[in-house]
XYZ file of C-alpha atoms in Angstrom:
341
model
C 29.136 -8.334 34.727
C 29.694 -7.002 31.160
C 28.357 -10.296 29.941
C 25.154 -10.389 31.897
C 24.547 -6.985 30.421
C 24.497 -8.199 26.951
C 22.594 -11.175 28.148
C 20.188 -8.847 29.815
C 19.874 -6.284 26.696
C 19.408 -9.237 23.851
C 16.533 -10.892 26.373
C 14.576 -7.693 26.177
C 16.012 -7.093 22.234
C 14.169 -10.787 21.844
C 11.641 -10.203 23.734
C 10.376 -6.759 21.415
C 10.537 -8.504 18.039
C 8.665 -11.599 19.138
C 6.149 -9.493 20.423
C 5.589 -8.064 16.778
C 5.577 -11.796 14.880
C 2.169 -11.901 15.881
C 1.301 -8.527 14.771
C 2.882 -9.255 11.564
C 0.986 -12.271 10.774
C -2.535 -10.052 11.659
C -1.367 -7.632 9.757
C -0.547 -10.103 6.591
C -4.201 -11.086 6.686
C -6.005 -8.053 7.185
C -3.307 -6.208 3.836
C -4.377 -9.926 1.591
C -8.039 -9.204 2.773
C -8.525 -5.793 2.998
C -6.905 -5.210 -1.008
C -8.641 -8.245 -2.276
C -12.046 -6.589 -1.507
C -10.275 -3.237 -3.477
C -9.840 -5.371 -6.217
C -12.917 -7.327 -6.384
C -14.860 -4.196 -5.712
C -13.130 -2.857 -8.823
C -14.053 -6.124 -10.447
C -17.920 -6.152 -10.153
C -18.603 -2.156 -10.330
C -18.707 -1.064 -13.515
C -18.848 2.373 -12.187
C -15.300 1.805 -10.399
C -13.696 0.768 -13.580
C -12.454 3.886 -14.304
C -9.006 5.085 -16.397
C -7.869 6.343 -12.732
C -8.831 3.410 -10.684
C -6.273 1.101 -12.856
C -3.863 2.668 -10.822
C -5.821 1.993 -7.829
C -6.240 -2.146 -8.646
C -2.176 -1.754 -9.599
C -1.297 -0.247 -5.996
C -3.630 -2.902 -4.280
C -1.574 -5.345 -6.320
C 1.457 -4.255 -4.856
C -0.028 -4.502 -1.403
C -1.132 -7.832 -1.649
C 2.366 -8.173 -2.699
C 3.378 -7.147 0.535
C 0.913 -9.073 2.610
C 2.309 -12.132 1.311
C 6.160 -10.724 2.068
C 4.839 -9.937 5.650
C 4.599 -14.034 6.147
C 8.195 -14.759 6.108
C 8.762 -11.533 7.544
C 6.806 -12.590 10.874
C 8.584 -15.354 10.933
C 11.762 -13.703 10.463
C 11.194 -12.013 13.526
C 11.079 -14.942 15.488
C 14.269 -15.823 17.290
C 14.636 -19.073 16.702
C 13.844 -19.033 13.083
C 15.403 -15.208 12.551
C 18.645 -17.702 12.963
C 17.878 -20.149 10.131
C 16.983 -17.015 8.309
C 19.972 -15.520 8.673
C 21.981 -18.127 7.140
C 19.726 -19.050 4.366
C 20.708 -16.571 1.252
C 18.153 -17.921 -0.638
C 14.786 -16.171 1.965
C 16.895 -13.330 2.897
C 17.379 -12.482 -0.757
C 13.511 -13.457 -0.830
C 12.269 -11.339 1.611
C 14.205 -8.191 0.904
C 14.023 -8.042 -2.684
C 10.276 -8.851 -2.496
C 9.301 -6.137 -0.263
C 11.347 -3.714 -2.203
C 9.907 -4.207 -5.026
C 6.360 -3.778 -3.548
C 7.603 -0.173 -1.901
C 8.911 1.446 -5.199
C 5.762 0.067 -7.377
C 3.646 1.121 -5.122
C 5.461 4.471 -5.027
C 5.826 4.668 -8.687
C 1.953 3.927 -9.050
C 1.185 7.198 -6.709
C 3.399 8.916 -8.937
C 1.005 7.455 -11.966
C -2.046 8.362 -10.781
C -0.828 12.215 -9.256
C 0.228 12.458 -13.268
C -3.123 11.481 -14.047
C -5.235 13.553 -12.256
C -2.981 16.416 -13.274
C -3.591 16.071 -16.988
C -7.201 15.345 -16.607
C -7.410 18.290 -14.544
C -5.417 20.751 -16.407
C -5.414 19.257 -19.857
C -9.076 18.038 -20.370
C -8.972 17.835 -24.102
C -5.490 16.347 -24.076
C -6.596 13.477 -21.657
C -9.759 12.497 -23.588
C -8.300 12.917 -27.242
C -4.655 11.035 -26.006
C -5.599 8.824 -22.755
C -7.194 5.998 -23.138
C -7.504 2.247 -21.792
C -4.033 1.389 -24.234
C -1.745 4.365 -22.488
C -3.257 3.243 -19.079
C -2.483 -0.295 -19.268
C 1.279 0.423 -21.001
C 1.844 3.279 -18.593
C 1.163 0.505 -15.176
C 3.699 -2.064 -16.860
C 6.265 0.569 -16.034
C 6.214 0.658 -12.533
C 6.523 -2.677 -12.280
C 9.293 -3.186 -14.637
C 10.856 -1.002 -12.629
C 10.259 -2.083 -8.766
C 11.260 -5.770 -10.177
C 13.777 -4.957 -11.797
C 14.960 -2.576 -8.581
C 14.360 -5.602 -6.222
C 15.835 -8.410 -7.949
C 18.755 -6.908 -8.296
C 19.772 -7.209 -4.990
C 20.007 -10.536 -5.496
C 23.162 -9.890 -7.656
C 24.758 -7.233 -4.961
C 24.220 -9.089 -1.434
C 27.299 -8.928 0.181
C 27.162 -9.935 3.934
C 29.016 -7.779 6.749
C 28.950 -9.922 9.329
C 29.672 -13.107 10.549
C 27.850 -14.845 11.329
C 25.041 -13.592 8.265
C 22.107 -11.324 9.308
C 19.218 -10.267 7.099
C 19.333 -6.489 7.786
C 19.791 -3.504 4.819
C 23.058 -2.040 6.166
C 24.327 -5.490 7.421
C 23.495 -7.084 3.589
C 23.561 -4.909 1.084
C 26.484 -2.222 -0.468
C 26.567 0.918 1.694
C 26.046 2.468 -1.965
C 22.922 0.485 -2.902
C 20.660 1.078 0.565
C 21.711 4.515 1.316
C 22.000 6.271 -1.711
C 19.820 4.217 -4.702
C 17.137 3.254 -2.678
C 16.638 6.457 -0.639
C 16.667 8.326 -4.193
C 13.980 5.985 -5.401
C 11.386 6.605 -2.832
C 12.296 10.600 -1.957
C 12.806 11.444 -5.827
C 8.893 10.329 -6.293
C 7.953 11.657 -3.796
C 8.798 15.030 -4.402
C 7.663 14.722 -7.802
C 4.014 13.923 -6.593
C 4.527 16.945 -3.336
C 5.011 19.475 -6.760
C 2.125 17.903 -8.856
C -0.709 17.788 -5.979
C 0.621 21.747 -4.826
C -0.204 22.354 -8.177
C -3.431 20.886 -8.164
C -4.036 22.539 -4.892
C -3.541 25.951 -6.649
C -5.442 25.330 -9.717
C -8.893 24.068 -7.125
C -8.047 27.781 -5.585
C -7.955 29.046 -9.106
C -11.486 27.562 -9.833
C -12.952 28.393 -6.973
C -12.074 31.918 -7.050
C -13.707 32.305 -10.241
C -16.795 30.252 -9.140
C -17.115 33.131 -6.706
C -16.598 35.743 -8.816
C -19.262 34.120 -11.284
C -21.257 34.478 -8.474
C -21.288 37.918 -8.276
C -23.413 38.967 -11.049
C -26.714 37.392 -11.334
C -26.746 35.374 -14.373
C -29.432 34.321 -16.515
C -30.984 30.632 -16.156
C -29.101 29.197 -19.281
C -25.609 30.826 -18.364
C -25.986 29.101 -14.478
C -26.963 25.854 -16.325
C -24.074 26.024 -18.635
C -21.664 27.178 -15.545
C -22.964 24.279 -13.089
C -21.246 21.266 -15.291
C -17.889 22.456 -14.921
C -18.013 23.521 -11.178
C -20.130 19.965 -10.535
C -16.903 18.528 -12.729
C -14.512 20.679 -10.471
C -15.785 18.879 -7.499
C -15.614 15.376 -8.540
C -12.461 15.944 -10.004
C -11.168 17.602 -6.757
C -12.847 14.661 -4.751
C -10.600 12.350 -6.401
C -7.587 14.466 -6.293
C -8.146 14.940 -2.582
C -8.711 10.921 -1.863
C -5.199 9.961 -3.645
C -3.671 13.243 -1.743
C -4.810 11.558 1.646
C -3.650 7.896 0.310
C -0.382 9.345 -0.323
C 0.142 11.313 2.843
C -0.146 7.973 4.999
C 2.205 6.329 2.584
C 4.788 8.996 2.964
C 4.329 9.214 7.046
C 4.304 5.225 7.747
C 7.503 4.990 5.187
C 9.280 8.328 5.688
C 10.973 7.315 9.255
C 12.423 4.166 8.152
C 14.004 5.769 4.672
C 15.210 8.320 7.006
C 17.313 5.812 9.388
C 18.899 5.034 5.844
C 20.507 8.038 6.004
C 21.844 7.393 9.290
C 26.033 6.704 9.798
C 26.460 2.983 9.757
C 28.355 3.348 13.418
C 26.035 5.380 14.858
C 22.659 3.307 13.581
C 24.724 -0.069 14.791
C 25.618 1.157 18.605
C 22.785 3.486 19.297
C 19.723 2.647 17.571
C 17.901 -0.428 18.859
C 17.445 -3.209 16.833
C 13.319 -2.985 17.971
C 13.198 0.970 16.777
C 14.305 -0.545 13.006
C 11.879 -3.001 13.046
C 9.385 -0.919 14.726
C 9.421 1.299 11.782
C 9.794 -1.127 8.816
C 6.045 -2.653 10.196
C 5.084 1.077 10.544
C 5.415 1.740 6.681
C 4.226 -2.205 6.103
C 1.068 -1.136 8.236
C 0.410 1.809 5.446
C -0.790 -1.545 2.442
C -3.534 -2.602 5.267
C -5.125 1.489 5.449
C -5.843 2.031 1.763
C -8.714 -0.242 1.227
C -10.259 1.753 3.890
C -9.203 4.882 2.675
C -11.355 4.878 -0.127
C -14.568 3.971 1.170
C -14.154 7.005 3.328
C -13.588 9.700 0.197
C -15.678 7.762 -2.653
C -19.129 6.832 -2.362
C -18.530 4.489 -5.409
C -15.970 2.540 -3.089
C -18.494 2.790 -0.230
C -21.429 1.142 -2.191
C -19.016 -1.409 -3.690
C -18.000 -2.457 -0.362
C -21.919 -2.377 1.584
C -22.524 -4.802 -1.644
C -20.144 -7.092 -0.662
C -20.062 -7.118 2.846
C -23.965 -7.477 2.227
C -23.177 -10.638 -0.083
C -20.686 -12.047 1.877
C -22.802 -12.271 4.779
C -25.691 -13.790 2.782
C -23.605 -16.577 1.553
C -22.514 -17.241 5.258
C -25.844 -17.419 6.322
C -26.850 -19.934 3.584
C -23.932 -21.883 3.912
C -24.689 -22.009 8.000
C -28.456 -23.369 6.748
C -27.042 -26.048 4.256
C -24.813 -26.987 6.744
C -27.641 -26.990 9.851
C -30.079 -29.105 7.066
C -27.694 -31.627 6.569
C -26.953 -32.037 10.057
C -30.330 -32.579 10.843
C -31.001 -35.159 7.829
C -27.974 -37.001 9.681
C -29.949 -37.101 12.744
C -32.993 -38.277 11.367
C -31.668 -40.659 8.904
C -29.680 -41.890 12.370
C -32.804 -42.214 14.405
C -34.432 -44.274 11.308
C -31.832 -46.640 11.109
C -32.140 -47.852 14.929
C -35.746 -47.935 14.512
């Protein structure tokens, strides 16, 4: 009786996770896609190649990253190949290293580019005299120093629990490593960027507040063109503020719930969490690489443009390809029909 039970419960365990292969491998595609576009968009608009939006191409970088882990990942979740998984070191170490990599640069690059609104916000005069293409382009390298250097090592520390082997955090790695270093290295940041956007919260109040008292008194022509450039900077600034506040507040909600179950006793997270609710919310904070790219179309209209153009382009070459392709078929015909004359 016992044993049908566990028959029973790993049928419908099975059952979940190959349900979400195929949602895995979508997802894969529409991440590659969907940052691709970020980065080509980037690419081609010389108005998107700002000091800011180097952060932006280094985040879609580490999404692409993650499309690409999402491929064994899918396949991972397979049954039959999960096993073959499980007892090759060499993918296991692959797939987990990869993928953590890809969550603490990407959460290291938020942290970047809440810094860098900050200063250019607050310190104006500081950003343009100090901040330029040099700082930006040393400043990415360190993220990803880091996140590689964070992921790799697990290579070094991957200890299985069980026997026989199973690619799972708490089954793998040191009790030390997954519950302590790695939930430090995504709630640590992400504190850090809570503080630096409240403060950029109160400093738009700040503005605006003395916008309205500005207001007040009727000024003369010259003083409301002088005070216009700083309240039109004040809202492009706070645009861009607002867009990375909204691209971090997904990333924190699709990855918070799965950093939490780190925290969760070993016993208790083995007997009464399902293996589906795990994997349920490790493609929950995966799903957060395929949202950005559409995330800033919505806030930008620099993004939005970028991404009309290419849409607009790709479809052109699609439609000239299809007519190449229709032309030649029809030479075939006719060259066919002269030939059994």
């Amino acid at each position: 009786m016992n044993l049908s039970n566990v028959n029973e419960s790993l049928s419908t365990e099975y059952s979940g996770i190959t349900i979400l292969a195929p949602g895995a491998f979508m997802l894969s595609l529409l991440i590659i896609f969907g940052n691709l576009t970020t980065l080509i968009a980037i690419k081609r608009m010389p108005s998107l190649q700002t000091k800011s939006n180097a952060y932006v191409a280094s985040l879609a970088c580490a999404d692409i990253m993650v499309g690409l882990v999402l491929i064994p990942y899918g396949l991972w979740l397979i049954p039959d190949i999960r096993n073959r998984f499980d007892q090759t070191v060499t993918m296991c170490n692959l797939i987990m290293s990869a993928g953590s990599s890809a969550i603490v640069v990407s959460i290291l690059n938020l942290l970047l580019v809440a810094l860098e609104r900050m200063v250019y916000i607050n310190y104006p005069f500081f950003y343009v005299r100090v901040i330029n293409n040099n700082v930006i382009g040393v400043s990415i390298t360190f993220p990803w120093l880091i996140g590689l250097t964070f992921g790799n090592s697990q290579w070094f520390i991957n200890v299985p629990k069980t026997n026989p082997p199973q690619c799972v955090a708490n089954k793998i790695l040191p009790t030390f490593y997954y519950k302590y270093v790695a939930t430090l290295m995504y709630f640590i940041p992400s504190a850090a960027i809570f503080a630096i956007y409240t403060k950029i919260i109160m400093i738009a109040r700040k503005h605006s507040t003395a916008i309205k008292k500005m207001n007040v008194v009727q000024p003369s022509s010259d003083k409301v063109a002088w005070a216009s450039r700083p309240m039109a900077m004040s809202d492009e600034n706070w645009k861009a503020a607002k867009m990375m506040m909204t691209v971090f507040g997904l990333f924190f909600t699709c990855w918070t719930p799965r950093f939490i179950l780190h925290t969760v006793p070993d016993d208790y997270l083995n007997k009464s969490v399902p293996e589906i609710v795990y994997n349920l919310f490790m493609m929950m904070g995966l799903l957060n690489s395929g949202i950005n790219f559409l995330v800033y179309p919505l806030h930008n209209m620099e993004f939005r443009k970028a991404l009309i153009h290419l849409l607009c382009f790709w479809s052109r070459s699609h439609d000239q390809l299809f007519s190449v392709v229709k032309d030649i078929h029809i030479t075939n015909i006719s060259t066919g029909k002269i030939l059994n004359n």
